[in-house]
Short mmCIF file of C-alpha atoms in Angstrom, two decimals:
data_model
loop_
_atom_site.label_atom_id
_atom_site.label_comp_id
_atom_site.label_asym_id
_atom_site.label_seq_id
_atom_site.Cartn_x
_atom_site.Cartn_y
_atom_site.Cartn_z
CA MET A 292 -15.43 -7.43 -94.40
CA THR A 293 -14.23 -4.07 -93.78
CA ARG A 294 -14.75 -4.52 -89.79
CA GLU A 295 -13.50 -8.23 -89.88
CA ILE A 296 -10.54 -8.79 -87.28
CA LEU A 297 -8.24 -11.31 -88.05
CA SER A 298 -8.05 -13.37 -84.76
CA PHE A 299 -4.39 -14.69 -85.39
CA CYS A 300 -2.67 -11.19 -85.31
CA ASP A 301 -5.44 -9.10 -83.92
CA LEU A 302 -5.52 -6.86 -86.64
CA ARG A 303 -8.44 -5.64 -88.88
CA VAL A 304 -9.12 -5.92 -92.81
CA ILE A 305 -8.32 -2.68 -94.19
CA ASP A 306 -8.27 -4.02 -98.36
CA MET A 307 -8.77 -7.48 -99.72
CA VAL A 308 -8.12 -9.17 -103.25
CA LYS A 309 -10.65 -12.05 -103.71
CA LEU A 310 -8.86 -15.27 -105.25
CA ALA A 311 -10.79 -17.75 -107.47
CA ASP A 312 -9.97 -20.61 -105.10
CA GLY A 313 -12.20 -18.81 -102.27
CA GLY A 314 -9.12 -17.46 -100.39
CA ARG A 315 -7.73 -13.96 -100.53
CA ILE A 316 -5.02 -11.51 -100.16
CA VAL A 317 -5.87 -9.29 -97.16
CA HIS A 318 -4.20 -5.83 -96.15
CA ALA A 319 -4.39 -5.85 -92.44
CA SER A 320 -4.16 -2.69 -90.07
CA PRO A 321 -4.61 -1.78 -85.70
CA TYR A 322 -8.32 -0.73 -85.58
CA SER A 323 -9.76 1.58 -83.33
CA THR A 324 -11.49 0.69 -80.12
CA PRO A 325 -13.23 2.76 -77.32
CA GLU A 326 -9.88 2.63 -75.51
CA PHE A 327 -7.83 3.64 -78.53
CA PRO A 328 -10.22 5.95 -80.36
CA THR A 329 -7.48 6.73 -83.06
CA GLY A 330 -6.43 2.98 -83.29
CA LYS A 331 -4.48 0.84 -81.71
CA ASP A 332 -0.42 0.52 -82.02
CA TRP A 333 1.15 -2.24 -83.98
CA PRO A 334 2.01 -5.10 -81.68
CA ASP A 335 5.14 -5.57 -83.31
CA ILE A 336 7.69 -3.49 -86.02
CA GLU A 337 8.03 -6.75 -87.80
CA LEU A 338 3.99 -7.33 -88.04
CA ALA A 339 3.67 -3.59 -89.17
CA ASN A 340 6.13 -4.01 -91.98
CA HIS A 341 4.26 -7.15 -93.44
CA ASN A 342 0.95 -6.58 -92.71
CA VAL A 343 -0.27 -8.49 -96.13
CA PHE A 344 -1.42 -12.21 -96.05
CA ARG A 345 -2.98 -14.55 -98.20
CA LEU A 346 -5.41 -16.66 -96.81
CA ASN A 347 -6.97 -20.17 -97.91
CA ALA A 348 -10.86 -20.55 -97.99
CA LYS A 349 -10.68 -21.76 -94.26
CA ASN A 350 -9.09 -18.62 -93.36
CA GLU A 351 -6.08 -20.17 -92.67
CA VAL A 352 -2.64 -18.22 -93.50
CA VAL A 353 -0.84 -19.47 -96.63
CA TRP A 354 1.81 -16.73 -96.52
CA GLN A 355 3.17 -13.44 -94.88
CA VAL A 356 4.14 -11.07 -97.55
CA ARG A 357 7.57 -10.69 -97.93
CA ARG A 358 9.43 -7.46 -99.47
CA ILE A 359 12.27 -7.20 -101.86
CA GLU A 360 13.15 -3.35 -101.46
CA ASN A 361 14.57 -1.00 -104.27
CA PRO A 362 17.84 -1.03 -104.14
CA THR A 363 18.71 2.27 -102.96
CA HIS A 364 16.86 1.65 -99.96
CA MET A 365 18.68 1.70 -96.99
CA PRO A 366 18.93 -1.85 -95.28
CA TRP A 367 16.11 -3.02 -92.50
CA ASP A 368 18.52 -3.15 -89.93
CA GLN A 369 20.22 0.38 -90.43
CA LEU A 370 16.66 1.91 -91.01
CA HIS A 371 15.73 0.54 -87.48
CA GLU A 372 18.55 1.80 -85.98
CA MET A 373 18.43 5.06 -87.25
CA ALA A 374 14.68 5.60 -86.13
CA LYS A 375 15.40 4.29 -82.67
CA ARG A 376 18.15 6.99 -82.51
CA LEU A 377 16.29 9.85 -83.86
CA ARG A 378 13.35 8.41 -81.59
CA ARG A 379 15.66 8.78 -78.38
CA GLU A 380 16.79 11.87 -79.41
CA GLY A 381 13.01 13.52 -79.30
CA ARG A 382 12.22 13.37 -83.38
CA ILE A 383 8.64 12.78 -83.63
CA ASP A 384 7.85 11.26 -86.72
CA GLY A 385 5.23 8.51 -87.27
CA ALA A 386 8.12 6.19 -88.78
CA TYR A 387 10.73 6.13 -85.92
CA THR A 388 9.13 4.15 -83.10
CA GLU A 389 11.12 2.60 -80.02
CA GLN A 390 11.06 -0.59 -82.30
CA GLY A 391 12.12 0.60 -84.91
CA TYR A 392 11.32 1.87 -88.67
CA LEU A 393 7.58 2.06 -88.85
CA ASP A 394 6.56 1.07 -93.04
CA PRO A 395 3.71 -0.79 -92.93
CA PHE A 396 1.78 -0.91 -96.40
CA THR A 397 -1.13 1.38 -96.70
CA SER A 398 -2.98 0.42 -99.51
CA LEU A 399 -3.73 -2.70 -101.64
CA GLY A 400 -5.29 -3.08 -105.06
CA MET A 401 -5.43 -4.83 -108.06
CA ASP A 402 -5.55 -3.53 -112.01
CA GLU A 403 -7.53 -6.05 -113.99
CA HIS A 404 -6.45 -4.07 -117.30
CA GLY A 405 -4.56 -7.17 -118.27
CA ALA A 406 -6.46 -9.90 -117.41
CA VAL A 407 -6.31 -12.78 -119.64
CA GLU A 408 -9.79 -13.43 -119.28
CA PRO A 409 -12.61 -11.19 -118.84
CA GLU A 410 -14.27 -12.92 -115.97
CA PRO A 411 -14.72 -13.15 -113.12
CA GLU A 412 -14.69 -9.61 -112.52
CA GLY A 413 -12.77 -8.33 -109.03
CA VAL A 414 -11.31 -11.85 -108.41
CA TRP A 415 -7.26 -12.10 -109.28
CA ARG A 416 -6.67 -14.13 -112.09
CA PRO A 417 -3.64 -14.45 -114.64
CA GLY A 418 -2.72 -10.99 -116.20
CA CYS A 419 -4.24 -8.80 -113.01
CA VAL A 420 -1.72 -6.91 -111.34
CA VAL A 421 -1.72 -6.69 -107.34
CA TYR A 422 -0.17 -3.73 -106.05
CA LEU A 423 0.89 -2.28 -102.75
CA LEU A 424 1.43 1.04 -101.38
CA THR A 425 3.71 2.52 -98.49
CA ARG A 426 3.79 5.98 -97.51
CA TRP A 427 6.83 6.28 -99.95
CA TRP A 428 6.89 3.40 -102.37
CA SER A 429 4.76 1.48 -104.85
CA TYR A 430 5.08 -2.50 -104.70
CA VAL A 431 4.01 -5.17 -107.41
CA LEU A 432 2.81 -8.45 -105.07
CA ASP A 433 2.81 -11.73 -106.49
CA PRO A 434 -0.36 -13.56 -105.17
CA GLU A 435 1.44 -17.16 -105.61
CA THR A 436 4.65 -16.37 -103.54
CA GLY A 437 3.84 -13.62 -101.46
CA VAL A 438 6.85 -11.47 -102.57
CA ALA A 439 6.03 -7.71 -102.80
CA THR A 440 8.69 -6.09 -104.89
CA CYS A 441 9.18 -2.25 -105.18
CA THR A 442 8.69 -0.99 -108.35
CA GLY A 443 11.08 2.22 -107.57
CA ASP A 444 8.09 4.48 -107.98
CA GLN A 445 7.49 6.86 -105.37
CA VAL A 446 3.72 7.56 -104.17
CA LYS A 447 3.12 11.21 -104.56
#
């Protein structure tokens, strides 16, 4: 599955968490091609900043992640305006794009230590914690609702 391309968004599956019903939660990102050996650009900023999906067993989208940010985080509209301005001023940073502030999830994983049932290993079940990371912050994901809540912990 590491080379799987999701046709609905033209992104590659990077990480996934399996679900008992045959579905899965996937983290997606642009992929390399001969024309773009270091990876394609994101098609748009909203897709980039919400690049986690729950798919059912038929590979249909159940939800696309929604983010609840740390209360100290600058609001998205202000982040987007700041990023555009800094980009126009020549600031070179991967987060500052012409479309706005780029902050995609970079990692998806699952902690099974709190699982109520010991089996099946590697499959989400009650008590497991699904986590997401960006370049800066850690999030906990609710697999049922698709809401990723910032923990306030910075990624080191």
